[in-house]
CSV table of C-alpha atoms in Angstrom, one decimal:
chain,number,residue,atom,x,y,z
A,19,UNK,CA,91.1,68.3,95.2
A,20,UNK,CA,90.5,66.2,92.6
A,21,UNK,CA,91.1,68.8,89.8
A,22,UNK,CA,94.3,69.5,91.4
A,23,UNK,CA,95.5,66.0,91.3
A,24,UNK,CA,94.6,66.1,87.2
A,25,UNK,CA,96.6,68.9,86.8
A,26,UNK,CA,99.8,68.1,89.2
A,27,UNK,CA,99.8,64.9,87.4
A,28,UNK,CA,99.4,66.2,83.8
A,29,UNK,CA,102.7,68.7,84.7
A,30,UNK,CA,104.4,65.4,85.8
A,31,UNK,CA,103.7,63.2,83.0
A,32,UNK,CA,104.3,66.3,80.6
A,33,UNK,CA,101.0,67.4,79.0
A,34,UNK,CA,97.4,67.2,80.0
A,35,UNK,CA,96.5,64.6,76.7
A,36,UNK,CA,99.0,62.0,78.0
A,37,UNK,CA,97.2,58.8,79.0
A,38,UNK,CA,98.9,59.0,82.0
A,39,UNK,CA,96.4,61.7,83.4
A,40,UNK,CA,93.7,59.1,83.2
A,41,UNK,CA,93.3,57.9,86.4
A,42,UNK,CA,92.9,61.5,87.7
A,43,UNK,CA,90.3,62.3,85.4
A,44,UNK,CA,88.1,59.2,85.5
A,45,UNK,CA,87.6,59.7,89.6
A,46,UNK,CA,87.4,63.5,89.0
A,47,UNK,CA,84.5,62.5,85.9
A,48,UNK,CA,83.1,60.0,88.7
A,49,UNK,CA,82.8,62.5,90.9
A,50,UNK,CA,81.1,65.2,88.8
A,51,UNK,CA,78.9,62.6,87.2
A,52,UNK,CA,77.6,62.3,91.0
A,53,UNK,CA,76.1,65.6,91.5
A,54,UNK,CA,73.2,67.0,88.8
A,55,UNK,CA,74.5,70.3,89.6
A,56,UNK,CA,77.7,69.2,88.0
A,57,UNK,CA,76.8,67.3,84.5
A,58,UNK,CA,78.5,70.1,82.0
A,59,UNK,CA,82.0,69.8,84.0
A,60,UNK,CA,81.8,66.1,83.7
A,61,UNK,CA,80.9,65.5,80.1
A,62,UNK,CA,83.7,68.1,79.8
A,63,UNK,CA,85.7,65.6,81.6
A,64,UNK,CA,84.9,62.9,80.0
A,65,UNK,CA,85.1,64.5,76.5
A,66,UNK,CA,89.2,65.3,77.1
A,67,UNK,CA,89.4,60.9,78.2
A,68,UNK,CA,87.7,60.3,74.8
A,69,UNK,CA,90.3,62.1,72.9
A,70,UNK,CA,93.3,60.6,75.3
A,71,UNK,CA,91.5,57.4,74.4
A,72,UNK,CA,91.7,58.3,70.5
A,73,UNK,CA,95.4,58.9,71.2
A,74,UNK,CA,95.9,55.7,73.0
A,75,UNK,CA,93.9,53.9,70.1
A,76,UNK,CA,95.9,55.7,67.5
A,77,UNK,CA,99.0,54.0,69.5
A,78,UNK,CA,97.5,50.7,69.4
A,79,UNK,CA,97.2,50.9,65.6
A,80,UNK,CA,100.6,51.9,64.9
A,81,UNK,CA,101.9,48.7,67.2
A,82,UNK,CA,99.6,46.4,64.9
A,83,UNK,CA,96.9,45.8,67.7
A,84,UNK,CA,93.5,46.7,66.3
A,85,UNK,CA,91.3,44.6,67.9
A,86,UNK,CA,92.5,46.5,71.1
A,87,UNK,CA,92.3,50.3,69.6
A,88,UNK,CA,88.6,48.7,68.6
A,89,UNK,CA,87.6,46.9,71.6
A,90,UNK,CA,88.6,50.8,73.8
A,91,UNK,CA,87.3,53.1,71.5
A,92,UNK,CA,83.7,50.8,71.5
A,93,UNK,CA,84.3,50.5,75.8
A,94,UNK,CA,85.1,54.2,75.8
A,95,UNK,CA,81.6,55.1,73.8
A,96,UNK,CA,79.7,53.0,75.3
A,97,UNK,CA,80.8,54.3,78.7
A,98,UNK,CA,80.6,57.9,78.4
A,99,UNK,CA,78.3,58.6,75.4
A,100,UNK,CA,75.9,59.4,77.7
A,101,UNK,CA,77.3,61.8,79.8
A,102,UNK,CA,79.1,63.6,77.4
A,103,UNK,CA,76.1,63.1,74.3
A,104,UNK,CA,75.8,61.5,71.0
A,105,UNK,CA,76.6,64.9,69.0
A,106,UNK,CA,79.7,65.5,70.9
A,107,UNK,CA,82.9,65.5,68.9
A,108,UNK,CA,84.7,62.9,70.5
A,109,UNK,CA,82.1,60.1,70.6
A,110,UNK,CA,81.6,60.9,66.6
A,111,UNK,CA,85.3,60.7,66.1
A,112,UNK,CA,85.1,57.3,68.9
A,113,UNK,CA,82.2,56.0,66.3
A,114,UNK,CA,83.6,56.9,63.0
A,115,UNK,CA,87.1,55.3,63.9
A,116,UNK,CA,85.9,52.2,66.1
A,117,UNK,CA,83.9,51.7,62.6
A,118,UNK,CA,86.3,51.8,60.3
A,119,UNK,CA,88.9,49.3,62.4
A,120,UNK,CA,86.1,47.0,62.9
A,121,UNK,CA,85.1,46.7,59.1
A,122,UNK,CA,88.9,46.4,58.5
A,123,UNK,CA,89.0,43.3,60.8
A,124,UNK,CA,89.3,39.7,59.7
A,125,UNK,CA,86.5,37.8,61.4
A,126,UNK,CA,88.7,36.0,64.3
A,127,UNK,CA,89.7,40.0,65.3
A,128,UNK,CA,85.6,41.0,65.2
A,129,UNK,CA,85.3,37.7,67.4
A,130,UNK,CA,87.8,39.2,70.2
A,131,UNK,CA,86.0,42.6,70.0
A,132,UNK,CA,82.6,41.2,70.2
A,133,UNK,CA,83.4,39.3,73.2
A,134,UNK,CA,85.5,42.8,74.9
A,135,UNK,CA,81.8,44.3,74.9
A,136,UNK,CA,80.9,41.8,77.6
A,137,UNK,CA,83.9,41.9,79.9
A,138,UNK,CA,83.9,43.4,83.2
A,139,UNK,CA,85.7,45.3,83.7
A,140,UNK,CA,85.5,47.2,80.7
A,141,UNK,CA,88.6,47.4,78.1
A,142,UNK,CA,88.6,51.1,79.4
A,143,UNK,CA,89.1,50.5,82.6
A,144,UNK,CA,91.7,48.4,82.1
A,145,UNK,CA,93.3,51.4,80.0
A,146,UNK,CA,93.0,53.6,82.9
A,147,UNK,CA,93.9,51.2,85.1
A,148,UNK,CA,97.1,50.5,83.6
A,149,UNK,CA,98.3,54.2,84.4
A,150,UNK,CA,97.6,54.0,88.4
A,151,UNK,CA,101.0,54.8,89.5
A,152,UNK,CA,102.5,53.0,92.4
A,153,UNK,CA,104.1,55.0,95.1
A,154,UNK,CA,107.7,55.0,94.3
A,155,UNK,CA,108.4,53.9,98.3
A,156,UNK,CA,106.6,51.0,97.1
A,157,UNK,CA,108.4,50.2,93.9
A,158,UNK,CA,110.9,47.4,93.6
A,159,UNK,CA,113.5,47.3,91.0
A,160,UNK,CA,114.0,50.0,88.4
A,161,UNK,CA,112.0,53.4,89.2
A,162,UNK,CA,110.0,54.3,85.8
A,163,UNK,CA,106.9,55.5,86.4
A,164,UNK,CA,104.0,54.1,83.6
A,165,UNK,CA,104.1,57.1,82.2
A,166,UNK,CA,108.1,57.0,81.1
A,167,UNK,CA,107.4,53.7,79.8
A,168,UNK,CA,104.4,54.5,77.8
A,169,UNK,CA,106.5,57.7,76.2
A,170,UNK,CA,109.3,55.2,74.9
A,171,UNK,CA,106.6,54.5,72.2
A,172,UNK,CA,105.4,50.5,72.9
A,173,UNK,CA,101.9,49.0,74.0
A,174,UNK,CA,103.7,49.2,77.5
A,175,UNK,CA,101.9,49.3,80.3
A,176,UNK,CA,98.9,49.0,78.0
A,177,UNK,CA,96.6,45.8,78.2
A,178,UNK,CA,96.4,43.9,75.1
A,179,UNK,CA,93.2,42.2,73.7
A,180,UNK,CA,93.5,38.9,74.5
């Protein structure tokens, strides 16, 4: 049921790399994680988030936020690098650009990042999080889903790195 939701909501939101799709594919990853049986569907899983996280990262860069693309792609590896594996593409590419934006950094930006790898919940998490759609019975106001928002190009509905 799971896999459904991932790809009824990746039709919605228009492709199955837009961030949007996140939430569906971190409980389906949860899920799969669960069961032994299942360990090469879920580092598939979570190997298509890492590169909607690169995307998302990619985003934050190009809206001046560094820290944050930092701060998720270090989250992100440290959260699924071991499902998924250290030789898998997308943690290397997670690694090679979390490394390069942190040595880019001035020191006050490194501080931020540094103190993201402590937080609870994670700054991925928060990403995913930020892409739970509300039932829109239950929205007030304007109707845009999270998803039309985040295509108009801002940090909207991301979470910035404080």
């Amino acid at each position: 049921m799971l896999e459904k939701a991932a790809l009824l909501k990746a039709d919605w939101v228009g492709g199955s790399r837009h961030p949007g799709v996140l939430p569906e594919l971190d409980a389906l990853g949860g899920l799969l994680e669960a069961n032994e049986e299942w360990q090469e569907d879920a580092s598939a899983v979570r190997g298509r988030m890492l590169g909607i996280l690169l995307e998302v990262a990619d985003r934050y860069v190009g809206l001046g936020e560094s820290a944050s693309a930092c701060a998720l792609l270090e989250a992100a590896m440290r959260e699924y690098e071991e499902v998924v594996g250290l030789k898998h593409p997308s943690v290397k590419a997670c690694f090679r650009r979390a490394e390069q934006l942190l040595s880019n950094l001035p020191e006050d930006q490194r501080q931020k990042v540094a103190g993201a790898r402590r937080a609870v919940p994670s700054f991925v998490h928060k990403v995913v999080a930020a892409f739970n759609e509300e039932p829109a019975v239950q929205r007030v106001g304007e109707v845009r889903s999270k998803a039309e928002v985040y295509d108009e190009g801002g940090l909207d509905p991301l979470p910035v790195l404080a």
